[in-house]
PDB file of C-alpha atoms in Angstrom:
ATOM      1  CA  MET A   1      11.708  29.409  10.249  1.00 89.00           C
ATOM      2  CA  GLU A   2      14.933  28.171  11.864  1.00 92.00           C
ATOM      3  CA  GLU A   3      12.952  26.789  14.801  1.00 95.00           C
ATOM      4  CA  LEU A   4      10.619  24.931  12.421  1.00 96.00           C
ATOM      5  CA  LYS A   5      13.602  23.402  10.581  1.00 96.00           C
ATOM      6  CA  GLN A   6      15.062  22.076  13.831  1.00 96.00           C
ATOM      7  CA  GLU A   7      11.646  20.744  14.839  1.00 97.00           C
ATOM      8  CA  LEU A   8      11.270  18.955  11.500  1.00 97.00           C
ATOM      9  CA  LYS A   9      14.691  17.342  11.780  1.00 96.00           C
ATOM     10  CA  ALA A  10      13.876  16.047  15.270  1.00 97.00           C
ATOM     11  CA  LYS A  11      10.460  14.758  14.155  1.00 96.00           C
ATOM     12  CA  ILE A  12      11.894  12.995  11.096  1.00 95.00           C
ATOM     13  CA  ILE A  13      14.556  11.252  13.184  1.00 95.00           C
ATOM     14  CA  ASP A  14      12.039  10.214  15.821  1.00 94.00           C
ATOM     15  CA  GLN A  15       9.103   9.181  13.652  1.00 93.00           C
ATOM     16  CA  LEU A  16      11.122   7.452  10.952  1.00 94.00           C
ATOM     17  CA  ASN A  17      13.344   5.654  13.479  1.00 91.00           C
ATOM     18  CA  LEU A  18      16.619   6.986  12.058  1.00 92.00           C
ATOM     19  CA  GLU A  19      18.598   5.501  14.903  1.00 86.00           C
ATOM     20  CA  ASP A  20      22.105   6.415  13.723  1.00 82.00           C
ATOM     21  CA  ILE A  21      21.375  10.034  12.750  1.00 89.00           C
ATOM     22  CA  ASN A  22      21.390  13.190  14.886  1.00 92.00           C
ATOM     23  CA  VAL A  23      19.777  16.577  14.211  1.00 94.00           C
ATOM     24  CA  GLU A  24      23.237  18.024  13.505  1.00 94.00           C
ATOM     25  CA  ASP A  25      23.811  15.428  10.774  1.00 92.00           C
ATOM     26  CA  ILE A  26      20.987  16.795   8.606  1.00 94.00           C
ATOM     27  CA  ASN A  27      21.799  19.900   6.561  1.00 94.00           C
ATOM     28  CA  ASP A  28      18.948  22.143   5.489  1.00 95.00           C
ATOM     29  CA  ASN A  29      19.606  21.441   1.805  1.00 93.00           C
ATOM     30  CA  ASP A  30      20.352  17.710   2.031  1.00 91.00           C
ATOM     31  CA  PRO A  31      18.070  15.574  -0.165  1.00 91.00           C
ATOM     32  CA  LEU A  32      15.788  13.563   2.139  1.00 91.00           C
ATOM     33  CA  PHE A  33      15.371  10.720  -0.358  1.00 90.00           C
ATOM     34  CA  GLY A  34      17.845   8.900  -2.569  1.00 81.00           C
ATOM     35  CA  ASP A  35      21.462   9.646  -1.726  1.00 76.00           C
ATOM     36  CA  GLY A  36      20.608  11.968   1.167  1.00 77.00           C
ATOM     37  CA  LEU A  37      18.950  10.449   4.230  1.00 83.00           C
ATOM     38  CA  GLY A  38      17.982   7.409   2.162  1.00 81.00           C
ATOM     39  CA  LEU A  39      14.286   7.545   3.026  1.00 89.00           C
ATOM     40  CA  ASP A  40      11.953   5.155   1.198  1.00 89.00           C
ATOM     41  CA  SER A  41       8.348   5.153  -0.044  1.00 89.00           C
ATOM     42  CA  ILE A  42       6.895   4.117   3.331  1.00 92.00           C
ATOM     43  CA  ASP A  43       8.793   7.007   4.930  1.00 93.00           C
ATOM     44  CA  ALA A  44       7.174   9.332   2.384  1.00 92.00           C
ATOM     45  CA  LEU A  45       3.719   8.114   3.445  1.00 92.00           C
ATOM     46  CA  GLU A  46       4.692   8.575   7.081  1.00 95.00           C
ATOM     47  CA  LEU A  47       5.723  12.190   6.350  1.00 95.00           C
ATOM     48  CA  ILE A  48       2.344  12.797   4.665  1.00 94.00           C
ATOM     49  CA  VAL A  49       0.610  11.596   7.850  1.00 94.00           C
ATOM     50  CA  MET A  50       2.897  13.857   9.907  1.00 95.00           C
ATOM     51  CA  LEU A  51       1.952  16.912   7.811  1.00 96.00           C
ATOM     52  CA  ASP A  52      -1.726  16.169   8.442  1.00 94.00           C
ATOM     53  CA  LYS A  53      -1.439  15.301  12.128  1.00 94.00           C
ATOM     54  CA  ASP A  54       1.003  17.976  13.271  1.00 95.00           C
ATOM     55  CA  TYR A  55       0.440  20.843  10.828  1.00 96.00           C
ATOM     56  CA  GLY A  56      -3.101  20.310   9.494  1.00 95.00           C
ATOM     57  CA  ILE A  57      -1.893  19.964   5.892  1.00 96.00           C
ATOM     58  CA  LYS A  58      -3.707  17.323   3.844  1.00 93.00           C
ATOM     59  CA  LEU A  59      -1.995  16.095   0.695  1.00 91.00           C
ATOM     60  CA  THR A  60      -4.586  14.422  -1.499  1.00 83.00           C
ATOM     61  CA  ASP A  61      -2.052  13.253  -4.068  1.00 83.00           C
ATOM     62  CA  PRO A  62       0.986  11.405  -2.613  1.00 77.00           C
ATOM     63  CA  LYS A  63       2.960  12.508  -5.693  1.00 82.00           C
ATOM     64  CA  GLU A  64       2.866  16.056  -4.329  1.00 85.00           C
ATOM     65  CA  GLY A  65       5.146  14.855  -1.562  1.00 86.00           C
ATOM     66  CA  ARG A  66       7.986  14.291  -4.004  1.00 83.00           C
ATOM     67  CA  ALA A  67       8.512  18.047  -4.401  1.00 90.00           C
ATOM     68  CA  ILE A  68       7.600  19.041  -0.838  1.00 94.00           C
ATOM     69  CA  PHE A  69       9.957  16.541   0.783  1.00 94.00           C
ATOM     70  CA  GLU A  70      12.949  17.504  -1.342  1.00 93.00           C
ATOM     71  CA  SER A  71      14.851  18.923   1.647  1.00 94.00           C
ATOM     72  CA  ILE A  72      14.289  20.423   5.092  1.00 96.00           C
ATOM     73  CA  ASP A  73      14.462  23.904   3.525  1.00 96.00           C
ATOM     74  CA  VAL A  74      11.712  23.158   1.011  1.00 96.00           C
ATOM     75  CA  MET A  75       9.575  21.317   3.564  1.00 96.00           C
ATOM     76  CA  ALA A  76       9.798  24.121   6.140  1.00 97.00           C
ATOM     77  CA  LYS A  77       8.866  26.741   3.535  1.00 96.00           C
ATOM     78  CA  TYR A  78       5.842  24.707   2.381  1.00 96.00           C
ATOM     79  CA  ILE A  79       4.644  24.083   5.944  1.00 96.00           C
ATOM     80  CA  SER A  80       4.974  27.713   7.009  1.00 96.00           C
ATOM     81  CA  GLU A  81       2.899  28.781   3.975  1.00 95.00           C
ATOM     82  CA  HIS A  82       0.156  26.127   4.288  1.00 94.00           C
ATOM     83  CA  ARG A  83      -0.154  25.117   7.942  1.00 95.00           C
ATOM     84  CA  SER A  84      -3.462  25.370   9.798  1.00 93.00           C
ATOM     85  CA  LYS A  85      -2.091  24.086  13.136  1.00 86.00           C
TER      86      LYS A  85
ATOM     87  CA  MET B   1      12.216 -42.817   2.148  1.00 59.00           C
ATOM     88  CA  GLY B   2      14.186 -39.864   0.811  1.00 73.00           C
ATOM     89  CA  GLN B   3      17.673 -38.622   1.492  1.00 84.00           C
ATOM     90  CA  PRO B   4      18.452 -37.956   5.195  1.00 92.00           C
ATOM     91  CA  TYR B   5      18.866 -34.293   6.103  1.00 97.00           C
ATOM     92  CA  HIS B   6      20.691 -32.646   8.971  1.00 98.00           C
ATOM     93  CA  ILE B   7      20.610 -29.559  11.132  1.00 98.00           C
ATOM     94  CA  ARG B   8      23.704 -27.412  10.562  1.00 96.00           C
ATOM     95  CA  SER B   9      23.175 -24.658  13.155  1.00 97.00           C
ATOM     96  CA  PHE B  10      20.403 -23.430  15.390  1.00 98.00           C
ATOM     97  CA  CYS B  11      19.693 -20.303  17.413  1.00 98.00           C
ATOM     98  CA  SER B  12      17.148 -19.309  20.027  1.00 98.00           C
ATOM     99  CA  ILE B  13      16.226 -15.976  21.566  1.00 98.00           C
ATOM    100  CA  GLN B  14      14.040 -15.660  24.645  1.00 97.00           C
ATOM    101  CA  GLN B  15      14.050 -13.913  28.017  1.00 96.00           C
ATOM    102  CA  GLU B  16      16.770 -11.428  27.006  1.00 96.00           C
ATOM    103  CA  THR B  17      19.138 -14.268  26.098  1.00 97.00           C
ATOM    104  CA  ILE B  18      20.588 -15.445  22.786  1.00 98.00           C
ATOM    105  CA  LEU B  19      21.905 -18.982  22.374  1.00 98.00           C
ATOM    106  CA  LEU B  20      23.704 -20.141  19.228  1.00 98.00           C
ATOM    107  CA  ASN B  21      24.177 -23.894  18.858  1.00 97.00           C
ATOM    108  CA  GLY B  22      23.279 -24.201  22.523  1.00 96.00           C
ATOM    109  CA  LYS B  23      25.942 -21.770  23.730  1.00 97.00           C
ATOM    110  CA  PRO B  24      25.233 -18.323  25.207  1.00 97.00           C
ATOM    111  CA  VAL B  25      26.127 -15.525  22.798  1.00 97.00           C
ATOM    112  CA  PHE B  26      24.491 -12.523  24.432  1.00 98.00           C
ATOM    113  CA  LYS B  27      22.504 -11.730  27.547  1.00 97.00           C
ATOM    114  CA  SER B  28      20.969  -8.418  28.517  1.00 96.00           C
ATOM    115  CA  GLU B  29      19.271  -6.928  31.560  1.00 95.00           C
ATOM    116  CA  GLN B  30      16.785  -5.094  29.303  1.00 93.00           C
ATOM    117  CA  GLU B  31      13.296  -6.472  29.893  1.00 92.00           C
ATOM    118  CA  ASP B  32      11.855  -4.232  27.184  1.00 94.00           C
ATOM    119  CA  PHE B  33      12.257  -6.072  23.866  1.00 96.00           C
ATOM    120  CA  GLY B  34      13.014  -2.919  21.857  1.00 94.00           C
ATOM    121  CA  ALA B  35      15.902  -2.016  24.160  1.00 95.00           C
ATOM    122  CA  PHE B  36      17.110  -5.628  24.210  1.00 97.00           C
ATOM    123  CA  ALA B  37      17.020  -5.850  20.395  1.00 97.00           C
ATOM    124  CA  LYS B  38      18.992  -2.602  20.066  1.00 95.00           C
ATOM    125  CA  GLU B  39      21.655  -3.859  22.472  1.00 96.00           C
ATOM    126  CA  ALA B  40      21.875  -7.171  20.616  1.00 97.00           C
ATOM    127  CA  TYR B  41      22.135  -5.372  17.252  1.00 96.00           C
ATOM    128  CA  GLN B  42      25.018  -3.279  18.560  1.00 95.00           C
ATOM    129  CA  PHE B  43      26.711  -6.237  20.253  1.00 97.00           C
ATOM    130  CA  LEU B  44      26.542  -8.278  17.051  1.00 96.00           C
ATOM    131  CA  THR B  45      27.907  -5.249  15.086  1.00 95.00           C
ATOM    132  CA  ILE B  46      25.173  -5.548  12.494  1.00 94.00           C
ATOM    133  CA  LYS B  47      25.223  -2.647  10.037  1.00 91.00           C
ATOM    134  CA  TYR B  48      21.685  -2.433   8.695  1.00 92.00           C
ATOM    135  CA  PRO B  49      19.836   0.799   9.642  1.00 88.00           C
ATOM    136  CA  LYS B  50      16.523  -0.555   8.306  1.00 92.00           C
ATOM    137  CA  PHE B  51      16.529  -2.848  11.346  1.00 95.00           C
ATOM    138  CA  PHE B  52      15.261   0.043  13.470  1.00 94.00           C
ATOM    139  CA  LYS B  53      12.202   0.490  11.257  1.00 94.00           C
ATOM    140  CA  MET B  54      11.082  -3.115  11.706  1.00 96.00           C
ATOM    141  CA  ASP B  55       8.353  -4.243  14.081  1.00 96.00           C
ATOM    142  CA  HIS B  56       9.190  -6.501  17.038  1.00 97.00           C
ATOM    143  CA  LEU B  57       8.399  -9.760  15.230  1.00 98.00           C
ATOM    144  CA  SER B  58      10.663  -8.854  12.313  1.00 98.00           C
ATOM    145  CA  LYS B  59      13.466  -7.732  14.635  1.00 98.00           C
ATOM    146  CA  LEU B  60      13.249 -11.039  16.491  1.00 98.00           C
ATOM    147  CA  ALA B  61      13.262 -13.078  13.278  1.00 98.00           C
ATOM    148  CA  PHE B  62      16.011 -10.943  11.733  1.00 98.00           C
ATOM    149  CA  LEU B  63      18.377 -11.256  14.715  1.00 98.00           C
ATOM    150  CA  THR B  64      17.858 -15.027  14.966  1.00 98.00           C
ATOM    151  CA  ALA B  65      18.291 -15.597  11.224  1.00 98.00           C
ATOM    152  CA  ASN B  66      21.341 -13.341  11.167  1.00 97.00           C
ATOM    153  CA  LEU B  67      23.126 -15.490  13.737  1.00 98.00           C
ATOM    154  CA  VAL B  68      22.392 -18.808  12.014  1.00 98.00           C
ATOM    155  CA  LEU B  69      23.123 -17.632   8.469  1.00 97.00           C
ATOM    156  CA  ASP B  70      26.347 -15.838   9.428  1.00 96.00           C
ATOM    157  CA  LYS B  71      27.496 -18.879  11.362  1.00 96.00           C
ATOM    158  CA  GLU B  72      27.023 -20.986   8.224  1.00 95.00           C
ATOM    159  CA  ASN B  73      28.671 -18.382   5.959  1.00 94.00           C
ATOM    160  CA  ILE B  74      25.482 -17.689   4.076  1.00 94.00           C
ATOM    161  CA  THR B  75      25.998 -14.033   3.193  1.00 92.00           C
ATOM    162  CA  PRO B  76      24.356 -11.525   0.841  1.00 91.00           C
ATOM    163  CA  ASP B  77      27.373 -11.994  -1.450  1.00 88.00           C
ATOM    164  CA  GLU B  78      26.985 -15.788  -1.384  1.00 80.00           C
ATOM    165  CA  PRO B  79      23.366 -16.362  -0.400  1.00 69.00           C
ATOM    166  CA  SER B  80      23.019 -19.891  -1.840  1.00 83.00           C
ATOM    167  CA  ASN B  81      19.564 -21.326  -2.391  1.00 94.00           C
ATOM    168  CA  THR B  82      18.164 -20.982   1.117  1.00 97.00           C
ATOM    169  CA  ALA B  83      14.406 -21.239   1.630  1.00 98.00           C
ATOM    170  CA  LEU B  84      12.587 -19.865   4.688  1.00 98.00           C
ATOM    171  CA  VAL B  85       9.844 -21.789   6.508  1.00 98.00           C
ATOM    172  CA  PHE B  86       8.647 -20.144   9.717  1.00 98.00           C
ATOM    173  CA  ALA B  87       5.672 -20.562  12.019  1.00 98.00           C
ATOM    174  CA  ASN B  88       4.098 -19.072  15.126  1.00 98.00           C
ATOM    175  CA  SER B  89       0.753 -18.913  16.901  1.00 98.00           C
ATOM    176  CA  ALA B  90       0.232 -15.175  17.425  1.00 97.00           C
ATOM    177  CA  SER B  91       0.695 -14.198  13.775  1.00 98.00           C
ATOM    178  CA  SER B  92       1.383 -10.422  13.726  1.00 98.00           C
ATOM    179  CA  LEU B  93      -0.953  -9.727  16.645  1.00 97.00           C
ATOM    180  CA  ASP B  94       1.504  -7.490  18.514  1.00 97.00           C
ATOM    181  CA  THR B  95       1.671  -5.070  15.573  1.00 97.00           C
ATOM    182  CA  ASP B  96      -2.006  -5.537  14.720  1.00 97.00           C
ATOM    183  CA  ARG B  97      -2.836  -4.186  18.186  1.00 96.00           C
ATOM    184  CA  LYS B  98      -0.656  -1.115  17.619  1.00 95.00           C
ATOM    185  CA  HIS B  99      -2.391  -0.455  14.317  1.00 96.00           C
ATOM    186  CA  GLN B 100      -5.806  -0.937  15.902  1.00 96.00           C
ATOM    187  CA  GLU B 101      -4.847   1.561  18.615  1.00 93.00           C
ATOM    188  CA  SER B 102      -4.098   4.182  15.954  1.00 89.00           C
ATOM    189  CA  ILE B 103      -7.482   3.818  14.203  1.00 92.00           C
ATOM    190  CA  LYS B 104      -9.900   3.369  17.098  1.00 92.00           C
ATOM    191  CA  ASN B 105     -10.488   7.076  17.654  1.00 88.00           C
ATOM    192  CA  LYS B 106     -12.346   8.722  14.766  1.00 87.00           C
ATOM    193  CA  ASP B 107     -11.361  12.191  16.015  1.00 87.00           C
ATOM    194  CA  ASN B 108      -7.683  11.299  16.122  1.00 87.00           C
ATOM    195  CA  TYR B 109      -7.442   9.000  13.118  1.00 91.00           C
ATOM    196  CA  PHE B 110      -3.837   8.875  11.973  1.00 91.00           C
ATOM    197  CA  PRO B 111      -2.853   5.285  11.131  1.00 93.00           C
ATOM    198  CA  SER B 112       0.870   4.905  10.631  1.00 94.00           C
ATOM    199  CA  PRO B 113       1.875   3.422   7.247  1.00 95.00           C
ATOM    200  CA  ALA B 114       5.132   2.246   8.826  1.00 94.00           C
ATOM    201  CA  ILE B 115       3.176   0.151  11.358  1.00 95.00           C
ATOM    202  CA  PHE B 116       0.512  -0.999   8.913  1.00 96.00           C
ATOM    203  CA  VAL B 117       3.047  -2.621   6.561  1.00 96.00           C
ATOM    204  CA  TYR B 118       3.978  -5.062   9.341  1.00 97.00           C
ATOM    205  CA  THR B 119       0.423  -6.302   9.969  1.00 98.00           C
ATOM    206  CA  LEU B 120       1.227  -9.646   8.336  1.00 97.00           C
ATOM    207  CA  PRO B 121       3.568 -12.218   9.900  1.00 97.00           C
ATOM    208  CA  ASN B 122       5.318 -13.147   6.656  1.00 97.00           C
ATOM    209  CA  ILE B 123       6.769  -9.641   6.304  1.00 97.00           C
ATOM    210  CA  CYS B 124       9.610 -10.820   8.548  1.00 98.00           C
ATOM    211  CA  LEU B 125      10.529 -13.345   5.838  1.00 98.00           C
ATOM    212  CA  GLY B 126      10.745 -10.489   3.361  1.00 97.00           C
ATOM    213  CA  GLU B 127      13.072  -8.540   5.646  1.00 97.00           C
ATOM    214  CA  ILE B 128      15.458 -11.507   5.869  1.00 97.00           C
ATOM    215  CA  SER B 129      15.207 -12.160   2.128  1.00 97.00           C
ATOM    216  CA  ILE B 130      16.042  -8.529   1.322  1.00 96.00           C
ATOM    217  CA  LYS B 131      19.078  -8.463   3.623  1.00 95.00           C
ATOM    218  CA  TYR B 132      20.461 -11.796   2.378  1.00 95.00           C
ATOM    219  CA  LYS B 133      19.314 -11.418  -1.249  1.00 95.00           C
ATOM    220  CA  LEU B 134      17.301 -14.632  -1.074  1.00 95.00           C
ATOM    221  CA  TYR B 135      15.088 -15.121  -4.134  1.00 95.00           C
ATOM    222  CA  THR B 136      13.750 -18.360  -2.735  1.00 95.00           C
ATOM    223  CA  GLU B 137      10.690 -20.195  -1.489  1.00 95.00           C
ATOM    224  CA  ASN B 138       9.254 -18.843   1.741  1.00 97.00           C
ATOM    225  CA  SER B 139       6.244 -19.760   3.855  1.00 97.00           C
ATOM    226  CA  PHE B 140       4.858 -18.678   7.197  1.00 98.00           C
ATOM    227  CA  PHE B 141       2.430 -20.995   8.991  1.00 98.00           C
ATOM    228  CA  ILE B 142       0.156 -20.260  11.930  1.00 98.00           C
ATOM    229  CA  PHE B 143      -0.090 -23.209  14.358  1.00 97.00           C
ATOM    230  CA  ASP B 144      -1.586 -23.468  17.838  1.00 96.00           C
ATOM    231  CA  SER B 145       1.819 -24.506  19.121  1.00 96.00           C
ATOM    232  CA  PHE B 146       5.266 -25.500  17.846  1.00 96.00           C
ATOM    233  CA  GLN B 147       4.727 -28.556  15.636  1.00 94.00           C
ATOM    234  CA  PRO B 148       8.039 -29.760  14.192  1.00 96.00           C
ATOM    235  CA  GLN B 149       6.514 -32.639  12.243  1.00 96.00           C
ATOM    236  CA  LYS B 150       4.731 -30.164   9.938  1.00 96.00           C
ATOM    237  CA  LEU B 151       7.905 -28.143   9.399  1.00 97.00           C
ATOM    238  CA  ILE B 152       9.866 -31.353   8.764  1.00 97.00           C
ATOM    239  CA  ALA B 153       7.438 -32.482   6.062  1.00 96.00           C
ATOM    240  CA  TYR B 154       7.494 -29.115   4.303  1.00 97.00           C
ATOM    241  CA  THR B 155      11.272 -28.793   4.572  1.00 97.00           C
ATOM    242  CA  LYS B 156      11.857 -32.299   3.188  1.00 97.00           C
ATOM    243  CA  GLY B 157       9.567 -31.494   0.293  1.00 96.00           C
ATOM    244  CA  LEU B 158      11.615 -28.404  -0.617  1.00 97.00           C
ATOM    245  CA  LEU B 159      14.927 -30.257  -0.340  1.00 97.00           C
ATOM    246  CA  ASP B 160      13.768 -33.467  -2.075  1.00 96.00           C
ATOM    247  CA  SER B 161      12.365 -31.499  -5.007  1.00 96.00           C
ATOM    248  CA  LYS B 162      15.619 -29.468  -5.235  1.00 95.00           C
ATOM    249  CA  LYS B 163      13.708 -26.227  -4.777  1.00 95.00           C
ATOM    250  CA  ALA B 164      16.233 -25.376  -2.048  1.00 96.00           C
ATOM    251  CA  GLU B 165      19.704 -26.446  -0.927  1.00 96.00           C
ATOM    252  CA  ASN B 166      19.131 -25.225   2.617  1.00 97.00           C
ATOM    253  CA  VAL B 167      16.008 -24.420   4.594  1.00 98.00           C
ATOM    254  CA  LEU B 168      16.025 -22.024   7.505  1.00 98.00           C
ATOM    255  CA  CYS B 169      13.026 -22.985   9.551  1.00 97.00           C
ATOM    256  CA  GLY B 170      11.473 -22.771  12.977  1.00 98.00           C
ATOM    257  CA  TRP B 171       9.367 -20.724  15.352  1.00 98.00           C
ATOM    258  CA  VAL B 172       9.215 -16.939  15.780  1.00 98.00           C
ATOM    259  CA  GLU B 173       6.645 -15.811  18.319  1.00 98.00           C
ATOM    260  CA  PHE B 174       6.020 -12.300  19.642  1.00 97.00           C
ATOM    261  CA  ASP B 175       2.985 -11.353  21.673  1.00 94.00           C
ATOM    262  CA  GLY B 176       2.964  -8.502  24.157  1.00 87.00           C
ATOM    263  CA  LYS B 177       5.929  -8.910  26.460  1.00 85.00           C
ATOM    264  CA  THR B 178       6.459 -12.563  25.628  1.00 93.00           C
ATOM    265  CA  TYR B 179       8.750 -13.663  22.834  1.00 97.00           C
ATOM    266  CA  LYS B 180      10.590 -16.748  21.699  1.00 98.00           C
ATOM    267  CA  SER B 181      12.432 -17.589  18.535  1.00 98.00           C
ATOM    268  CA  PHE B 182      14.034 -20.859  17.514  1.00 98.00           C
ATOM    269  CA  LEU B 183      15.459 -21.174  14.014  1.00 98.00           C
ATOM    270  CA  TYR B 184      17.556 -23.982  12.564  1.00 98.00           C
ATOM    271  CA  LEU B 185      19.203 -24.518   9.198  1.00 98.00           C
ATOM    272  CA  VAL B 186      18.546 -27.830   7.446  1.00 98.00           C
ATOM    273  CA  SER B 187      20.494 -29.290   4.522  1.00 97.00           C
ATOM    274  CA  ALA B 188      22.200 -32.493   3.386  1.00 95.00           C
ATOM    275  CA  LYS B 189      25.233 -31.397   5.428  1.00 91.00           C
ATOM    276  CA  GLY B 190      25.370 -31.195   9.200  1.00 91.00           C
ATOM    277  CA  THR B 191      25.789 -33.310  12.291  1.00 90.00           C
ATOM    278  CA  LEU B 192      22.417 -33.294  14.039  1.00 96.00           C
ATOM    279  CA  GLU B 193      19.663 -35.516  12.687  1.00 96.00           C
ATOM    280  CA  HIS B 194      16.694 -33.694  11.207  1.00 97.00           C
ATOM    281  CA  THR B 195      14.095 -35.525  13.292  1.00 97.00           C
ATOM    282  CA  GLU B 196      11.169 -34.470  15.453  1.00 97.00           C
ATOM    283  CA  GLU B 197      12.924 -35.771  18.543  1.00 97.00           C
ATOM    284  CA  THR B 198      16.077 -33.716  17.902  1.00 97.00           C
ATOM    285  CA  ILE B 199      14.164 -30.572  16.998  1.00 98.00           C
ATOM    286  CA  LEU B 200      11.979 -30.756  20.110  1.00 97.00           C
ATOM    287  CA  LYS B 201      15.042 -31.321  22.264  1.00 97.00           C
ATOM    288  CA  LEU B 202      16.754 -28.226  20.841  1.00 97.00           C
ATOM    289  CA  TYR B 203      13.547 -26.170  21.046  1.00 97.00           C
ATOM    290  CA  ASN B 204      13.038 -26.978  24.709  1.00 94.00           C
ATOM    291  CA  ALA B 205      16.712 -26.598  25.717  1.00 87.00           C
TER     292      ALA B 205
END
């Protein structure tokens, strides 16, 4: 699980072009949206594509992402339980 | 014949070089535009992380506008009524190609929303408007080549009708490895005449 969390942090920084943020700057429980990393709605769509492309998880309702992308902890747990890749 | 207007400041970016009012501001050895834009962003001490999410056309427009507007003290706190009138010939083709690349393979079909949102040239106007809190007129024209007379007519119309106090206008072109921007701020104030001859001279300098 720890390895997956580190992988997710690196992917989020790379794919969402978070130029001024390092893996060490993201805590497992930090909110990814709002006051946390400050991600926006386009970032949320990009994360949905990432789930599909890298982990074989298809979210049919973008609103589902709101709960899944709450933090790295929550995201890693969801991916480990639902991944097909 | 309406009121005469003037050019207050102008900026151009091409071939890894930034000129503001004809004077060199920044030059880089980076031939790759992304690397050049990052260096310029850091050199200009811009603090706006969303810059790194923009496509190349928006980064080019944003950097050029940033230099002109800051020079003329048009800030998000005091944005004034500044309209935006831009043009180019390649539209958003550079980003369109990236999007097309991501959808051409049916077995690996993962279009990026972050790329798709930039598949219109006028998005760069939105990026500038958001940063500078401009709730103003904006237009993006596609011409075969730089045609100042068309921009002059449109700009005069906005100023004569009092729809804007200033107009930031010009050319922002990005296609493959080739890029050129030239933006100038027009208002009643200023020293350079707002004429086709002057604009062409500055554009070609």
